[in-house]
Short mmCIF file of C-alpha atoms and ligand atoms in Angstrom, two decimals:
data_model
loop_
_atom_site.label_atom_id
_atom_site.label_comp_id
_atom_site.label_asym_id
_atom_site.label_seq_id
_atom_site.Cartn_x
_atom_site.Cartn_y
_atom_site.Cartn_z
CA MET O 1 35.16 13.58 -7.85
CA SER O 2 35.97 15.74 -10.93
CA LYS O 3 32.14 15.49 -12.85
CA THR O 4 29.32 17.61 -12.00
CA TYR O 5 26.41 16.17 -12.99
CA ASP O 6 23.42 18.35 -13.78
CA LEU O 7 21.07 16.53 -12.07
CA ILE O 8 20.99 13.16 -9.41
CA ILE O 9 18.04 11.30 -9.41
CA ILE O 10 17.82 8.65 -5.42
CA GLY O 11 15.38 6.28 -6.25
CA SER O 12 13.99 3.62 -8.81
CA GLY O 13 10.64 3.67 -7.65
CA PRO O 14 7.75 4.93 -9.72
CA ALA O 15 8.82 8.89 -9.41
CA GLY O 16 12.40 7.94 -9.94
CA LEU O 17 12.41 5.98 -12.89
CA ASN O 18 10.41 8.54 -14.82
CA ALA O 19 12.38 11.14 -13.52
CA GLY O 20 15.19 9.65 -14.90
CA ILE O 21 12.80 9.61 -18.74
CA TYR O 22 11.30 12.82 -18.15
CA ALA O 23 16.05 14.19 -17.87
CA LYS O 24 17.25 11.73 -20.82
CA ARG O 25 14.49 13.26 -22.68
CA ALA O 26 14.85 16.87 -21.74
CA CYS O 27 19.51 16.09 -22.32
CA LEU O 28 19.65 16.91 -18.14
CA ASP O 29 23.34 14.85 -18.18
CA THR O 30 21.74 12.56 -14.93
CA ILE O 31 22.20 9.45 -13.68
CA LEU O 32 20.08 7.74 -10.72
CA PHE O 33 21.20 5.79 -7.71
CA GLU O 34 19.79 2.28 -6.14
CA THR O 35 20.62 0.31 -3.54
CA ILE O 36 19.89 -2.64 -5.26
CA GLU O 37 19.05 -3.40 -9.06
CA THR O 38 15.81 -5.10 -8.42
CA SER O 39 14.86 -1.92 -5.95
CA GLY O 40 11.98 -1.01 -8.37
CA GLY O 41 10.60 0.63 -5.07
CA GLN O 42 7.23 -0.91 -2.98
CA ILE O 43 4.95 -1.67 -6.27
CA THR O 44 7.59 -4.67 -6.75
CA GLN O 45 6.34 -6.46 -3.59
CA THR O 46 2.29 -6.03 -4.78
CA TYR O 47 1.22 -8.93 -6.85
CA GLU O 48 -1.18 -7.04 -9.26
CA VAL O 49 -1.88 -3.20 -10.39
CA ASP O 50 -5.55 -3.15 -11.75
CA ASN O 51 -5.09 1.31 -11.45
CA TYR O 52 -2.49 1.76 -13.92
CA MET O 53 -4.18 3.29 -16.75
CA GLY O 54 -3.67 1.00 -20.21
CA LEU O 55 -1.98 -1.61 -18.29
CA PRO O 56 -4.77 -3.78 -16.35
CA LYS O 57 -4.24 -5.92 -14.22
CA ILE O 58 -0.51 -5.94 -14.15
CA ASN O 59 2.08 -7.89 -11.35
CA GLY O 60 3.18 -5.21 -10.39
CA PHE O 61 7.44 -6.46 -10.80
CA ASP O 62 6.34 -7.10 -14.36
CA LEU O 63 5.73 -3.18 -14.15
CA SER O 64 8.75 -1.80 -12.36
CA GLN O 65 10.81 -4.17 -15.45
CA LYS O 66 8.78 -2.52 -17.41
CA PHE O 67 9.80 1.07 -16.47
CA ARG O 68 13.28 -0.27 -16.24
CA ASP O 69 13.28 -1.44 -19.70
CA HIS O 70 12.16 2.23 -21.15
CA ALA O 71 14.40 4.18 -18.39
CA LYS O 72 17.60 1.83 -19.95
CA SER O 73 16.50 2.61 -23.69
CA LEU O 74 17.04 6.12 -22.67
CA ASP O 75 20.46 4.91 -22.33
CA LEU O 76 19.66 6.65 -18.45
CA GLU O 77 22.97 5.74 -15.94
CA ILE O 78 21.42 3.64 -13.17
CA VAL O 79 24.25 2.78 -10.09
CA ASN O 80 23.80 0.42 -7.67
CA ALA O 81 25.10 2.31 -4.38
CA LYS O 82 23.39 3.37 -1.20
CA ILE O 83 23.88 7.09 -0.29
CA THR O 84 24.78 7.67 2.51
CA SER O 85 25.03 11.80 1.90
CA ILE O 86 23.26 15.22 0.48
CA GLU O 87 26.10 17.60 1.81
CA GLN O 88 26.26 21.52 0.50
CA ILE O 89 22.35 21.02 -0.37
CA ARG O 90 22.18 25.08 0.12
CA ASP O 91 25.16 26.11 -2.42
CA ARG O 92 25.05 25.52 -6.60
CA VAL O 93 26.40 22.37 -6.02
CA LYS O 94 24.84 19.76 -4.39
CA LEU O 95 27.68 16.76 -2.74
CA VAL O 96 25.73 13.23 -3.10
CA LYS O 97 27.97 10.82 -1.09
CA THR O 98 28.14 6.32 -1.08
CA LYS O 99 30.29 4.19 1.24
CA ASP O 100 33.41 4.82 -0.88
CA THR O 101 32.84 8.36 -3.97
CA THR O 102 31.34 12.33 -3.82
CA TYR O 103 29.27 12.92 -6.71
CA LEU O 104 28.37 15.56 -7.55
CA ALA O 105 24.90 17.88 -8.78
CA LYS O 106 23.65 21.01 -9.70
CA ALA O 107 19.90 19.30 -8.75
CA VAL O 108 18.94 16.53 -7.15
CA ILE O 109 15.41 14.67 -6.60
CA LEU O 110 14.82 12.22 -3.86
CA ALA O 111 12.15 9.52 -4.62
CA THR O 112 12.63 7.66 -2.06
CA GLY O 113 9.67 6.46 -1.14
CA ALA O 114 8.47 4.95 1.84
CA TYR O 115 8.59 1.47 3.25
CA PRO O 116 5.68 0.31 5.75
CA ALA O 117 5.23 1.25 9.21
CA LYS O 118 5.19 -1.28 12.68
CA LEU O 119 2.82 -1.19 14.58
CA GLY O 120 4.68 -1.23 17.72
CA ILE O 121 3.11 -4.91 19.62
CA GLU O 122 4.45 -7.34 21.84
CA GLY O 123 6.21 -10.40 20.50
CA GLU O 124 6.03 -8.10 16.66
CA ASP O 125 10.09 -8.14 16.23
CA GLU O 126 10.97 -10.93 18.29
CA PHE O 127 8.58 -13.37 15.05
CA ARG O 128 9.52 -10.87 12.09
CA GLY O 129 10.34 -12.78 9.74
CA LYS O 130 10.13 -16.18 11.55
CA GLY O 131 5.89 -15.40 11.18
CA VAL O 132 5.49 -11.86 11.77
CA SER O 133 5.23 -9.89 7.59
CA TYR O 134 5.31 -6.86 6.62
CA CYS O 135 5.05 -8.25 2.53
CA ALA O 136 1.96 -10.82 2.08
CA THR O 137 3.37 -11.59 -2.51
CA CYS O 138 6.78 -12.41 -0.38
CA ASP O 139 5.33 -14.55 2.34
CA GLY O 140 2.42 -15.92 1.64
CA ALA O 141 3.10 -18.98 -0.38
CA PHE O 142 4.86 -19.43 3.96
CA PHE O 143 1.49 -20.10 5.02
CA LYS O 144 0.20 -22.40 2.00
CA GLY O 145 -2.73 -24.26 3.91
CA LYS O 146 -2.47 -21.76 7.05
CA THR O 147 -4.44 -18.63 9.46
CA VAL O 148 -3.27 -15.83 8.81
CA CYS O 149 -4.59 -12.25 9.83
CA VAL O 150 -3.47 -9.45 9.13
CA PHE O 151 -3.51 -5.90 10.69
CA GLY O 152 -4.36 -3.15 8.81
CA GLY O 153 -8.39 -1.41 6.66
CA GLY O 154 -6.82 0.04 4.26
CA ASP O 155 -5.67 -1.12 -0.05
CA VAL O 156 -3.00 -2.94 0.74
CA ALA O 157 -4.42 -4.72 4.36
CA LEU O 158 -7.16 -5.50 1.68
CA GLU O 159 -5.38 -6.43 -1.11
CA ASP O 160 -3.28 -8.53 0.84
CA ALA O 161 -6.25 -10.60 2.63
CA ILE O 162 -7.37 -11.22 -0.59
CA PHE O 163 -3.54 -12.66 -2.20
CA LEU O 164 -3.03 -14.59 1.31
CA SER O 165 -6.71 -16.47 1.63
CA LYS O 166 -5.45 -18.99 -2.71
CA MET O 167 -3.39 -20.37 -0.43
CA ALA O 168 -4.54 -20.07 3.55
CA THR O 169 -7.30 -21.55 4.67
CA LYS O 170 -8.17 -18.90 6.59
CA VAL O 171 -7.26 -14.90 6.75
CA TYR O 172 -8.71 -12.61 9.41
CA LEU O 173 -9.09 -9.11 8.57
CA ILE O 174 -8.92 -7.54 12.19
CA HIS O 175 -9.07 -2.97 11.64
CA ARG O 176 -9.54 -0.74 14.05
CA ARG O 177 -12.56 0.77 13.45
CA ASP O 178 -16.14 -0.43 11.34
CA GLU O 179 -15.76 1.36 8.40
CA LEU O 180 -12.45 0.29 5.71
CA ARG O 181 -11.03 3.15 4.78
CA GLY O 182 -9.49 1.06 1.34
CA SER O 183 -10.88 1.03 -2.45
CA GLN O 184 -15.18 0.01 -2.45
CA ILE O 185 -13.79 -2.75 -5.57
CA LEU O 186 -11.52 -4.06 -2.99
CA GLN O 187 -13.53 -4.04 0.21
CA ASN O 188 -16.64 -6.29 -2.64
CA GLU O 189 -13.60 -8.89 -3.60
CA ALA O 190 -12.89 -9.27 0.16
CA LYS O 191 -16.48 -9.81 1.25
CA ALA O 192 -17.02 -12.08 -1.43
CA CYS O 193 -14.05 -14.75 -0.03
CA ASP O 194 -15.10 -17.71 2.04
CA ASN O 195 -12.26 -17.82 3.40
CA ILE O 196 -11.11 -14.01 4.39
CA ASP O 197 -13.39 -12.71 8.63
CA ILE O 198 -13.38 -8.81 8.80
CA LEU O 199 -13.45 -8.54 12.25
CA TRP O 200 -14.23 -5.60 12.75
CA SER O 201 -13.04 -2.45 16.41
CA TYR O 202 -10.71 -4.68 17.29
CA ALA O 203 -6.52 -3.37 17.91
CA PRO O 204 -3.21 -5.28 18.00
CA VAL O 205 -2.14 -5.71 21.56
CA SER O 206 0.82 -8.16 21.12
CA ILE O 207 1.56 -11.17 19.31
CA ASN O 208 2.15 -14.40 21.89
CA GLY O 209 3.91 -17.75 21.16
CA ASN O 210 6.97 -20.31 21.80
CA GLY O 211 9.04 -19.99 19.37
CA LYS O 212 6.25 -19.76 16.87
CA ILE O 213 3.55 -17.03 16.60
CA GLU O 214 0.47 -19.95 18.18
CA TYR O 215 -2.13 -16.25 18.39
CA VAL O 216 -2.75 -12.54 18.62
CA THR O 217 -3.50 -10.64 21.60
CA ILE O 218 -6.42 -7.79 20.29
CA LYS O 219 -8.40 -5.71 22.65
CA ASN O 220 -12.28 -5.20 21.18
CA LEU O 221 -12.77 -1.94 20.88
CA LYS O 222 -16.90 -1.66 21.95
CA ASP O 223 -16.16 -3.65 24.54
CA ASN O 224 -12.74 -2.27 25.54
CA LYS O 225 -11.46 -6.02 26.94
CA ASP O 226 -8.70 -8.31 25.34
CA TYR O 227 -9.30 -12.24 22.77
CA ARG O 228 -6.48 -14.52 21.81
CA LEU O 229 -7.39 -15.46 17.62
CA ASP O 230 -5.44 -18.34 17.09
CA VAL O 231 -3.33 -18.26 13.97
CA ASP O 232 0.26 -19.31 12.36
CA GLY O 233 0.90 -16.12 11.05
CA VAL O 234 0.67 -12.47 11.32
CA PHE O 235 1.07 -9.70 7.85
CA VAL O 236 1.19 -5.82 8.84
CA ALA O 237 -0.84 -3.64 6.50
CA ILE O 238 -0.98 -0.72 8.17
CA GLY O 239 0.08 1.85 5.71
CA THR O 240 3.72 4.09 5.60
CA LYS O 241 6.63 6.41 6.99
CA ALA O 242 8.49 7.96 3.82
CA GLU O 243 12.46 6.73 3.98
CA SER O 244 12.94 10.97 4.07
CA SER O 245 16.53 10.65 6.44
CA LEU O 246 18.71 11.60 4.24
CA LEU O 247 17.47 15.19 4.45
CA ASP O 248 16.67 15.23 8.52
CA GLY O 249 17.80 18.47 9.48
CA LYS O 250 17.60 19.38 6.56
CA VAL O 251 14.59 20.86 4.76
CA GLU O 252 11.54 20.71 5.79
CA MET O 253 8.54 18.04 7.23
CA LYS O 254 6.11 17.05 8.42
CA LYS O 255 5.19 13.74 10.01
CA ASN O 256 8.43 12.37 8.31
CA ARG O 257 7.32 13.93 4.16
CA ILE O 258 9.73 15.89 2.66
CA VAL O 259 7.02 19.30 2.06
CA ALA O 260 6.71 19.76 -0.91
CA ASP O 261 3.57 20.04 -3.58
CA GLU O 262 3.28 18.56 -7.07
CA THR O 263 6.25 20.63 -8.51
CA CYS O 264 8.16 18.33 -6.26
CA LYS O 265 10.08 21.41 -4.75
CA THR O 266 11.56 21.76 -1.36
CA SER O 267 12.20 23.92 1.38
CA VAL O 268 15.38 23.44 -0.67
CA PRO O 269 16.67 24.97 -3.40
CA GLY O 270 17.81 23.03 -6.21
CA ILE O 271 16.55 19.72 -4.05
CA PHE O 272 12.80 18.36 -4.99
CA ALA O 273 11.45 15.23 -3.12
CA ALA O 274 9.47 12.95 -5.58
CA GLY O 275 6.65 10.00 -4.81
CA ASP O 276 5.83 8.50 -1.13
CA VAL O 277 9.00 10.64 0.51
CA ARG O 278 6.58 13.84 -0.46
CA THR O 279 3.63 15.16 1.62
CA LYS O 280 0.92 14.32 -0.92
CA GLN O 281 -3.24 13.47 -0.68
CA LEU O 282 -2.80 10.26 -3.50
CA ARG O 283 0.06 7.84 -2.52
CA GLN O 284 -0.69 5.48 -6.22
CA VAL O 285 1.50 3.95 -9.09
CA ILE O 286 0.41 6.75 -11.43
CA THR O 287 0.75 9.58 -8.92
CA ALA O 288 4.06 8.84 -7.82
CA ALA O 289 4.80 8.51 -12.11
CA ALA O 290 2.82 12.25 -12.57
CA ASP O 291 5.35 13.47 -9.94
CA GLY O 292 8.20 12.33 -11.83
CA ALA O 293 7.57 14.46 -14.22
CA ASN O 294 6.51 17.37 -12.22
CA ALA O 295 9.40 16.87 -10.52
CA VAL O 296 11.87 17.01 -13.75
CA THR O 297 9.75 19.97 -14.97
CA SER O 298 10.56 22.03 -11.89
CA VAL O 299 14.61 20.77 -12.55
CA LEU O 300 14.44 22.37 -15.98
CA HIS O 301 12.95 25.58 -14.68
CA TYR O 302 15.98 26.13 -11.26
CA LEU O 303 18.92 24.89 -13.39
CA SER O 304 17.50 28.21 -16.15
CA ASP O 305 16.85 30.06 -12.98
CA LEU O 306 21.38 29.17 -12.30
CA GLU O 307 22.16 30.05 -16.04
CA GLN O 308 20.39 33.25 -15.71
CA LYS O 309 22.09 34.62 -12.41
CA LYS O 310 25.41 33.03 -13.90
P1 NAP L 401 -3.08 2.82 4.35
O1 NAP L 401 -4.51 3.55 3.54
O2 NAP L 401 -2.74 4.21 5.99
O3 NAP L 401 -4.30 2.65 5.82
C1 NAP L 401 -3.62 1.67 6.66
C2 NAP L 401 -4.87 1.40 7.74
O4 NAP L 401 -3.73 1.09 9.21
C3 NAP L 401 -5.42 2.01 7.44
O5 NAP L 401 -6.78 1.17 7.38
C4 NAP L 401 -5.68 2.22 9.15
O6 NAP L 401 -6.52 2.35 10.25
C5 NAP L 401 -4.75 0.87 9.66
N1 NAP L 401 -3.47 1.53 10.68
C6 NAP L 401 -2.92 2.36 10.88
N2 NAP L 401 -2.02 2.39 11.86
C7 NAP L 401 -2.81 1.68 13.08
C8 NAP L 401 -2.43 0.67 13.98
N3 NAP L 401 -1.21 1.43 15.05
N4 NAP L 401 -2.74 -0.28 14.17
C9 NAP L 401 -4.33 -0.87 13.85
N5 NAP L 401 -4.76 -0.72 12.15
C10 NAP L 401 -3.14 0.60 12.02
O7 NAP L 401 -2.01 2.73 4.65
P2 NAP L 401 -1.58 1.66 3.21
O8 NAP L 401 -2.90 0.26 2.36
O9 NAP L 401 -0.52 0.85 2.62
O10 NAP L 401 -2.02 1.90 1.57
C11 NAP L 401 -1.37 3.25 1.01
C12 NAP L 401 -1.08 4.46 0.22
O11 NAP L 401 -0.98 3.14 -1.43
C13 NAP L 401 -2.96 4.56 0.23
O12 NAP L 401 -3.07 6.12 -0.77
C14 NAP L 401 -3.41 4.01 -0.79
O13 NAP L 401 -4.94 4.00 -1.64
C15 NAP L 401 -2.36 3.16 -1.33
N6 NAP L 401 -2.48 1.99 -2.60
C16 NAP L 401 -3.87 1.64 -3.96
C17 NAP L 401 -3.30 0.50 -4.40
C18 NAP L 401 -4.02 0.47 -5.36
O14 NAP L 401 -5.69 1.55 -5.59
N7 NAP L 401 -4.17 -0.46 -5.76
C19 NAP L 401 -3.05 -0.39 -3.65
C20 NAP L 401 -1.87 0.44 -2.53
C21 NAP L 401 -1.64 0.85 -2.19
P3 NAP L 401 -8.01 3.76 10.30
O15 NAP L 401 -8.15 3.74 8.79
O16 NAP L 401 -8.33 4.00 10.86
O17 NAP L 401 -6.92 5.23 9.92
#
């Protein structure tokens, strides 16, 4: 524990990697941490990204590799290690710890993203990994020729249903309202699939079976009655929770997202939040990448203020 970096970035999704690119181009002494080498964030589990300018219909993993290759071409130092704590966050020098090592930095960008939210219903934990999945691109192939359901009504649920319709015999998209939240283009695509049925105004109640999933129980919110729907697999796509625990109780948060505007400044000087971990209106690859650039610009202002106060 000797050297003090200008900047530590935590996370290697679009926000973290683009922060790395901007930091290297600004000649900041920077290190980026990711938990595993293939981290790359949520897009690595997206079969197709069709709204990142200039790269239409690109596979999510391929897009994340392009981001990584770009960052590596600038010699960004990337380390595989799980950060366990960020300490002395109000001091000029922040302490960032892994299980074995402590790193020092003048500024930290948290770009740890988000993870899938759970339904919180009976049977969800019991069948997790045994028919309940939070990643259609990872697990869809197990349901070739089977019947599955997807809970949710946003872009991810629609994308999952469309992806699963290519291998499953039948896909039920179960939404709790009578209007979908996802984009119109995906709604049109899903509605055009013969083997996708959208079940409107149904809430999830339980996942049932003996050793394997046999059916889900869903409540019709119009007549308030429970119904049985036979399925082999359940995909959950009801949004995300921010991976903000490293700063729990240390910075201002709202519904587990770190409060920060597009400058990515948190309530603590020198600590910045970029991408899905922060409060924002639109969570997309392009807005996460933009956050990376904005966060580094804020870091540069912060470091220059520190210099002047010396
Ligand atoms: P989302 O847009 O927040 O949608 C979550 C959906 O789950 C909503 O339809 C919501 O219902 C439903 N839901 C939430 N809690 C539920 C519960 N307990 N039981 C049943 N249903 C529940 O989340 P997302 O689809 O994961 O997308 C996250 C962000 O990524 C969004 O901003 C999205 O636009 C973006 N994204 C964009 C693309 C793309 O542009 N290609 C692809 C993927 C993701 P209500 O509608 O009733 O609230």
